[in-house]
């Protein structure tokens, strides 16, 4: 698509997400008084957190016509983010053909831009998301439904802006950078069919639990579109959507930092997904497989076999990691394996935790299983959300190491009980006075989760 828009003190900024404050500031620095105003919908407390951590370069300059509105406690839409969404909708609809709507979006935008289609209420939207997430829905699935049930999602914001020129800069928090799903695609044409929502509910086995008003809106859309062929009626949207950052950038920076510290590095994948516990176990079994290769022992417990049989990791990948790590460790170097992505958790218990807590704790349980073989090695894992929040907890994630479970046992804390109850936050808070919890506060970015494992021989 090609369009021309003339920059002439006509830029209205609309921003929504956990990472957009720094983006607002950068656009202010570049565009100066071409920005005539705007609204940013951001999480509670983020301005104070960024100021406290000295990230002044991420704080927007004060401008009377620019409002920064905080909302969406615990990443769930609330009355504040709803009120902000209404203001944003009003601003978009007031724009003229000569205006530019510069939209800045990042993950978290979905909860910060809620405007349910009537008769759906805010409470019902919250309920739907909670049910889907509890049943391990991916964010892609949740946002597919949001696109069909909310006014500003699925291109709704750009549509509201009418003839104004729409340019969106998007920071990706979803595997594969799908621009129509990040923050539920407020400025992206939605090609998905409403039928898909019902298929998602069926696959998750939650159809009966979803509020009736939501089912009704989806069913109405299905019958409205049933007369048309393969695709629903597509709203015409003229927007220029650009991905400006994603987790590959974060992993590449972490990789460089590890190299600068002297580690031999390997990036397993930037698209890790599936059940969180599996990823924790995979990292720990990689450590086991590496140590098997270095020691040359016929392993009592074959980690390589486990990686292949239980997790379908190919022999090529395993050989590649283990030979690279072994060649480093044999010559006294340290090894670092990095990964990134976004997992899910099938919530069975009623504890407090997050994906990263589950990854850290499940890796520690495997380390414990392999403790005999790993005893001459220093092995650590950090699993954390780049946004600084691991689920509804006060931590970004947690560290795991080879003697964590033993340490817990000595403190009469049973790791399995905590993991089964999805209570990893309390596990890490309790063990050794919380020294393995990773607490950063909101970081001002949001490019999914990072997993880092270091392996070194004990000196
Ligand atoms: N007690 C818990 N233990 C483990 N994971 C949990 C728990 N409660 C919520 N979660 C998970 O936390 C995720 C939501 O966390 P959040 O940090 O808001 O995600 P995102 O970074 O994608 O915004 C969901 O995947 C959910 O399953
Ligand atoms: O980071 C987040 O908050 C989640 O991944 C959801 O974000 P989104 O639905 O706004 O993309």
XYZ file of C-alpha atoms and ligand atoms in Angstrom:
497
model
C 0.000 0.000 0.000
C 1.183 3.506 -0.748
C -0.030 6.749 0.639
C 1.292 10.245 1.089
C 0.686 12.239 4.222
C 2.019 15.706 4.727
C 3.691 16.411 8.059
C 2.407 19.796 9.159
C 1.688 20.095 12.872
C -1.031 17.512 12.371
C 0.151 14.413 14.225
C -2.147 12.918 16.869
C -0.468 10.184 18.865
C -2.479 7.289 20.215
C -0.485 4.830 22.278
C -1.471 1.674 24.128
C 0.661 -0.976 25.791
C 3.209 -1.735 28.473
C 6.084 -0.486 26.350
C 4.705 2.630 24.728
C 5.869 5.369 27.080
C 9.406 5.197 25.736
C 7.986 5.113 22.215
C 5.959 8.263 22.902
C 9.070 10.002 24.149
C 11.052 8.969 21.076
C 8.355 10.280 18.732
C 8.266 13.551 20.669
C 12.032 13.835 20.256
C 11.804 13.247 16.513
C 8.587 15.049 15.600
C 8.669 17.942 18.075
C 5.762 20.334 17.635
C 4.354 18.399 14.695
C 2.644 16.439 17.484
C -0.456 18.408 18.379
C -1.729 16.059 21.055
C -2.698 12.548 21.927
C -3.572 9.941 24.503
C -1.477 7.110 25.906
C -3.104 4.191 27.727
C -0.462 2.614 29.956
C -0.323 0.261 32.969
C -0.807 1.460 36.531
C 2.322 2.730 38.170
C 4.544 2.588 35.099
C 5.486 6.284 35.117
C 6.545 6.137 38.741
C 8.457 2.878 38.231
C 10.380 4.232 35.246
C 11.207 7.448 37.107
C 12.344 5.534 40.187
C 14.642 3.385 38.079
C 16.100 6.458 36.416
C 14.786 5.686 32.940
C 14.131 9.343 32.181
C 14.668 8.775 28.475
C 11.413 6.767 28.529
C 9.330 9.485 30.165
C 7.322 11.650 27.741
C 7.813 15.405 27.839
C 4.874 17.182 29.403
C 2.457 18.619 26.882
C -0.964 19.951 27.936
C -2.713 18.414 24.931
C -1.178 15.009 25.575
C -2.804 12.789 28.208
C -1.167 9.807 29.839
C -3.816 7.566 31.393
C -2.962 4.614 33.611
C -5.176 1.542 34.000
C -5.576 -2.230 33.549
C -4.420 -3.527 36.917
C -2.851 -6.991 36.636
C -3.062 -6.735 32.874
C -6.869 -7.018 32.877
C -9.143 -4.359 31.380
C -10.748 -2.162 34.040
C -13.004 0.882 34.299
C -10.021 3.211 33.915
C -8.755 1.621 30.720
C -12.349 1.520 29.475
C -12.715 5.265 30.085
C -9.424 5.879 28.273
C -10.578 3.742 25.348
C -13.697 5.861 24.999
C -11.566 9.016 24.887
C -9.312 7.399 22.301
C -12.319 6.410 20.205
C -13.647 9.994 20.383
C -10.264 11.410 19.391
C -9.961 9.029 16.429
C -13.439 9.835 15.139
C -12.730 13.586 15.374
C -9.743 13.409 13.015
C -9.806 14.987 9.555
C -8.400 13.737 6.269
C -5.402 16.059 6.636
C -4.498 14.602 10.069
C -2.032 11.867 10.826
C -2.883 9.347 13.543
C 0.418 7.960 14.750
C -0.390 4.818 16.714
C 2.182 3.294 19.051
C 1.356 -0.246 20.138
C 2.866 -2.962 22.250
C 1.742 -6.007 24.172
C -0.625 -5.088 26.962
C -2.525 -2.923 24.487
C -5.414 -5.399 24.500
C -6.147 -4.794 28.188
C -5.490 -1.070 27.795
C -7.874 -0.538 24.866
C -11.085 -2.314 25.895
C -14.353 -1.256 24.333
C -16.678 -4.279 24.252
C -19.329 -4.428 21.552
C -22.795 -4.086 23.152
C -24.337 -5.899 24.936
C -21.025 -7.309 26.210
C -19.933 -5.752 29.487
C -16.408 -5.110 30.700
C -16.901 -7.721 33.431
C -17.897 -10.312 30.814
C -14.792 -9.557 28.723
C -12.632 -10.036 31.818
C -14.406 -13.284 32.598
C -13.903 -14.597 29.079
C -10.182 -13.844 29.060
C -9.717 -15.407 32.501
C -11.501 -18.610 31.425
C -9.519 -18.879 28.194
C -6.170 -18.255 29.892
C -6.968 -20.795 32.634
C -7.438 -23.352 29.864
C -4.033 -22.540 28.409
C -5.228 -20.430 25.482
C -2.413 -18.714 23.612
C -2.506 -14.921 23.367
C -3.162 -15.367 19.626
C -6.370 -17.251 20.390
C -7.523 -14.752 23.016
C -6.875 -11.849 20.685
C -8.668 -13.502 17.764
C -11.808 -13.434 19.890
C -11.144 -9.876 21.059
C -10.958 -8.740 17.421
C -14.547 -9.867 16.884
C -16.012 -8.687 20.163
C -14.482 -5.250 20.751
C -14.898 -1.960 18.930
C -11.260 -0.818 18.741
C -9.707 -4.212 17.955
C -9.371 -5.943 14.582
C -8.785 -2.646 12.779
C -11.514 -0.770 14.688
C -9.278 2.088 15.758
C -8.053 2.795 12.229
C -11.596 2.467 10.958
C -12.729 5.076 13.508
C -10.053 7.450 12.208
C -11.891 7.620 8.868
C -9.875 9.469 6.228
C -6.968 10.438 8.475
C -3.621 8.880 7.575
C -2.836 6.080 10.006
C 0.718 4.988 10.780
C 1.322 2.344 13.446
C 4.633 1.494 15.051
C 4.343 -1.878 16.750
C 6.555 -3.638 19.292
C 5.856 -7.352 19.059
C 4.950 -9.495 22.060
C 3.649 -12.437 20.040
C 5.597 -15.264 18.430
C 5.983 -14.641 14.693
C 5.138 -10.900 14.997
C 1.557 -11.164 13.652
C 0.558 -7.491 13.302
C -3.139 -8.327 13.375
C -2.830 -9.995 16.790
C -0.422 -7.765 18.730
C -2.623 -5.675 21.058
C -5.432 -7.313 19.012
C -4.538 -5.353 15.877
C -6.320 -1.980 16.353
C -5.038 -0.677 13.011
C -4.825 -3.883 10.994
C -7.445 -5.228 8.628
C -8.983 -8.329 10.164
C -9.202 -11.240 7.772
C -10.191 -13.780 10.419
C -13.638 -15.344 10.299
C -15.983 -15.066 13.288
C -16.451 -18.847 13.071
C -12.873 -19.194 14.281
C -13.906 -17.799 17.684
C -16.365 -20.655 18.154
C -13.727 -23.169 17.023
C -11.290 -21.753 19.578
C -13.878 -22.048 22.371
C -14.617 -25.625 21.297
C -10.948 -26.603 21.144
C -10.365 -25.215 24.626
C -13.533 -26.939 25.807
C -14.890 -23.703 27.298
C -17.935 -22.894 25.105
C -20.359 -23.471 28.003
C -18.377 -21.220 30.293
C -18.150 -18.182 27.984
C -20.666 -15.398 28.836
C -23.774 -15.643 26.664
C -23.491 -12.041 25.431
C -20.121 -12.861 23.855
C -21.448 -15.971 22.136
C -24.371 -13.859 20.891
C -22.136 -11.153 19.370
C -20.021 -13.805 17.641
C -23.082 -15.678 16.375
C -24.601 -12.452 15.045
C -21.407 -11.769 13.164
C -21.410 -15.291 11.757
C -24.953 -14.967 10.444
C -24.273 -11.449 9.145
C -21.394 -12.813 7.110
C -22.940 -16.125 6.122
C -24.168 -14.735 2.788
C -20.619 -13.899 1.744
C -18.089 -16.346 0.396
C -14.884 -17.424 2.083
C -13.989 -14.207 3.893
C -16.108 -11.966 6.065
C -16.889 -8.494 4.788
C -13.588 -6.756 5.167
C -13.596 -3.189 6.422
C -11.365 -1.075 4.260
C -8.515 0.266 6.328
C -5.670 2.358 5.012
C -2.950 2.078 7.572
C 0.780 1.670 7.452
C 1.718 -0.914 10.116
C 5.393 -1.402 10.946
C 7.028 -3.789 13.434
C 9.770 -1.778 15.160
C 11.047 -4.387 17.629
C 10.621 -7.972 18.780
C 12.213 -10.643 20.942
C 14.933 -11.356 18.377
C 16.416 -7.958 19.214
C 16.346 -8.739 22.945
C 17.904 -12.171 22.451
C 20.571 -10.770 20.203
C 21.454 -8.160 22.858
C 21.523 -10.837 25.595
C 23.667 -13.045 23.372
C 26.162 -10.235 22.799
C 26.268 -9.495 26.526
C 26.971 -13.180 27.298
C 29.757 -13.261 24.688
C 31.260 -10.116 26.166
C 31.322 -11.921 29.531
C 33.282 -14.746 27.928
C 30.547 -17.328 27.381
C 30.307 -19.571 24.325
C 26.667 -19.096 23.345
C 23.847 -20.843 21.531
C 20.332 -19.566 20.813
C 17.958 -22.517 21.003
C 14.948 -20.650 19.597
C 13.125 -17.347 19.790
C 9.809 -19.138 19.290
C 9.571 -21.364 22.357
C 5.963 -22.150 23.174
C 3.799 -24.878 24.691
C 3.436 -25.791 28.357
C 5.857 -23.784 30.522
C 7.013 -26.798 32.554
C 8.170 -28.557 29.412
C 10.486 -25.678 28.549
C 11.999 -25.772 32.061
C 12.602 -29.501 31.759
C 14.045 -29.155 28.258
C 16.650 -26.634 29.433
C 17.633 -28.827 32.383
C 17.861 -31.999 30.273
C 20.084 -30.084 27.840
C 22.390 -29.437 30.799
C 22.338 -33.170 31.546
C 23.078 -34.050 27.920
C 25.952 -31.550 27.821
C 27.529 -33.001 30.957
C 27.140 -36.531 29.550
C 29.109 -35.519 26.470
C 31.816 -33.714 28.441
C 32.299 -36.601 30.856
C 32.063 -39.211 28.089
C 30.282 -41.481 30.581
C 27.645 -43.915 29.482
C 24.905 -42.032 31.256
C 22.824 -43.752 33.910
C 20.000 -41.418 33.038
C 20.001 -40.558 29.381
C 19.047 -36.893 29.049
C 19.510 -36.967 25.287
C 16.987 -39.769 24.947
C 14.581 -37.841 27.141
C 14.917 -34.725 24.942
C 14.154 -36.804 21.880
C 11.392 -39.029 23.268
C 9.478 -36.709 25.562
C 9.945 -33.397 23.791
C 10.620 -34.332 20.164
C 13.892 -32.398 20.000
C 15.817 -33.520 16.954
C 19.089 -35.375 17.320
C 20.768 -32.750 15.143
C 19.870 -29.913 17.478
C 20.914 -31.879 20.550
C 24.236 -32.827 18.971
C 24.822 -29.266 17.892
C 24.248 -27.856 21.396
C 26.135 -30.572 23.239
C 29.188 -30.527 21.000
C 29.417 -26.726 21.096
C 29.031 -26.686 24.877
C 31.396 -29.613 25.394
C 34.134 -28.050 23.318
C 33.829 -24.875 25.412
C 33.721 -26.644 28.783
C 36.628 -28.983 27.996
C 38.870 -25.969 27.511
C 37.738 -24.126 30.612
C 35.228 -21.841 28.899
C 31.669 -21.337 30.083
C 28.572 -22.042 28.016
C 25.329 -20.087 27.781
C 22.152 -21.281 26.077
C 19.468 -18.698 25.367
C 15.858 -19.060 24.382
C 12.787 -16.886 24.128
C 9.109 -17.054 23.357
C 5.860 -17.361 25.218
C 4.599 -20.497 26.896
C 1.223 -21.285 28.466
C 0.202 -22.777 31.795
C -2.694 -25.170 32.214
C -3.874 -23.838 35.563
C -4.975 -26.660 37.875
C -4.194 -25.187 41.279
C -5.123 -21.950 42.979
C -1.669 -20.639 43.837
C 0.125 -17.522 42.668
C 2.708 -17.720 39.929
C 3.563 -17.219 36.326
C 4.981 -18.965 33.281
C 8.553 -18.134 34.250
C 8.182 -19.329 37.833
C 6.942 -22.647 36.430
C 9.885 -22.874 34.035
C 12.406 -22.127 36.774
C 10.906 -24.582 39.254
C 10.420 -27.421 36.763
C 14.038 -27.046 35.639
C 15.183 -27.216 39.268
C 13.278 -30.492 39.762
C 15.126 -32.019 36.793
C 18.439 -30.693 38.127
C 17.600 -32.482 41.368
C 16.908 -35.705 39.464
C 20.308 -35.367 37.772
C 22.090 -34.035 40.856
C 24.671 -36.813 41.044
C 25.863 -36.246 37.484
C 25.755 -32.433 37.690
C 27.641 -32.144 40.980
C 30.878 -30.839 39.415
C 29.103 -28.136 37.459
C 27.756 -24.715 38.210
C 24.466 -24.484 36.311
C 21.998 -21.610 36.566
C 18.815 -20.690 34.776
C 16.991 -17.382 34.670
C 13.510 -17.329 33.190
C 11.805 -13.950 33.110
C 9.266 -11.786 31.337
C 10.883 -8.850 29.538
C 8.007 -6.655 30.751
C 9.093 -7.280 34.347
C 5.890 -9.095 35.305
C 5.475 -12.836 35.530
C 1.722 -13.439 35.594
C -0.100 -11.704 38.435
C 3.017 -11.598 40.635
C 5.409 -8.909 41.794
C 8.363 -10.617 40.145
C 9.634 -10.821 36.569
C 10.531 -14.480 36.995
C 13.020 -16.592 38.922
C 16.463 -18.168 39.008
C 16.993 -21.898 39.243
C 20.164 -23.794 40.028
C 21.363 -27.318 40.721
C 20.946 -27.250 44.518
C 17.707 -25.253 44.740
C 15.514 -28.261 45.527
C 17.961 -29.541 48.144
C 18.012 -26.082 49.701
C 14.191 -26.106 49.781
C 14.127 -29.583 51.363
C 16.439 -28.383 54.098
C 13.949 -25.585 54.762
C 11.023 -28.080 54.817
C 9.592 -26.726 51.575
C 8.268 -29.286 49.118
C 8.767 -28.039 45.554
C 6.335 -30.505 43.966
C 3.465 -29.356 46.169
C 4.030 -25.738 45.141
C 4.355 -26.603 41.458
C 1.197 -28.731 41.475
C -0.714 -25.832 43.029
C 0.692 -23.349 40.438
C 2.134 -21.547 43.436
C 5.661 -20.940 42.229
C 5.745 -17.301 43.353
C 5.290 -18.365 46.979
C 7.843 -21.164 46.552
C 10.505 -18.731 45.368
C 9.473 -16.118 47.906
C 9.861 -18.647 50.727
C 13.044 -20.501 49.818
C 16.161 -18.772 51.162
C 14.212 -15.589 51.840
C 13.317 -15.077 48.217
C 16.884 -14.766 46.949
C 15.984 -16.614 43.726
C 13.066 -14.377 42.826
C 13.906 -11.945 40.039
C 12.265 -8.623 40.820
C 12.737 -5.745 38.404
C 9.482 -3.813 38.454
C 7.929 -2.845 35.117
C 10.720 -2.455 32.609
C 9.024 -0.319 29.982
C 9.486 -2.924 27.277
C 7.539 -6.070 26.376
C 8.913 -8.647 23.965
C 7.780 -11.923 25.590
C 9.887 -14.092 27.918
C 13.623 -14.818 28.001
C 15.274 -18.008 29.251
C 18.996 -18.101 29.919
C 21.043 -21.080 31.125
C 24.714 -20.923 32.031
C 26.908 -23.999 32.443
C 30.434 -23.951 33.869
C 32.735 -26.446 35.521
C 33.188 -25.837 39.222
C 36.656 -24.532 39.888
N -0.690 -19.217 39.408
C -0.152 -19.198 38.198
N 0.888 -20.007 37.907
C 1.428 -20.019 36.669
N 1.027 -19.231 35.673
C 0.006 -18.401 35.916
C -0.635 -18.330 37.171
N -1.624 -17.404 37.107
C -1.591 -16.910 35.839
N -0.614 -17.506 35.129
C -0.240 -17.287 33.729
O 0.225 -15.972 33.571
C 0.013 -15.582 32.207
C -0.425 -14.147 32.176
O 0.604 -13.415 32.714
P 1.049 -12.023 32.172
O 2.351 -11.665 32.788
O -0.083 -11.092 32.344
O 1.265 -12.403 30.667
P 1.799 -11.460 29.551
O 3.220 -11.189 29.808
O 1.555 -12.268 28.342
O 0.989 -10.276 29.710
C -0.974 -16.547 31.636
O -0.286 -17.373 30.714
C -1.426 -17.374 32.827
O -1.706 -18.711 32.516
O 2.165 -8.756 27.107
C 0.968 -8.888 27.324
O 0.353 -8.184 28.106
C 0.258 -10.008 26.654
O 1.146 -10.712 25.808
C -0.938 -9.557 25.891
O -0.686 -8.436 25.134
P -1.593 -8.019 23.909
O -2.818 -8.859 23.909
O -1.894 -6.598 24.151
O -0.772 -8.228 22.667
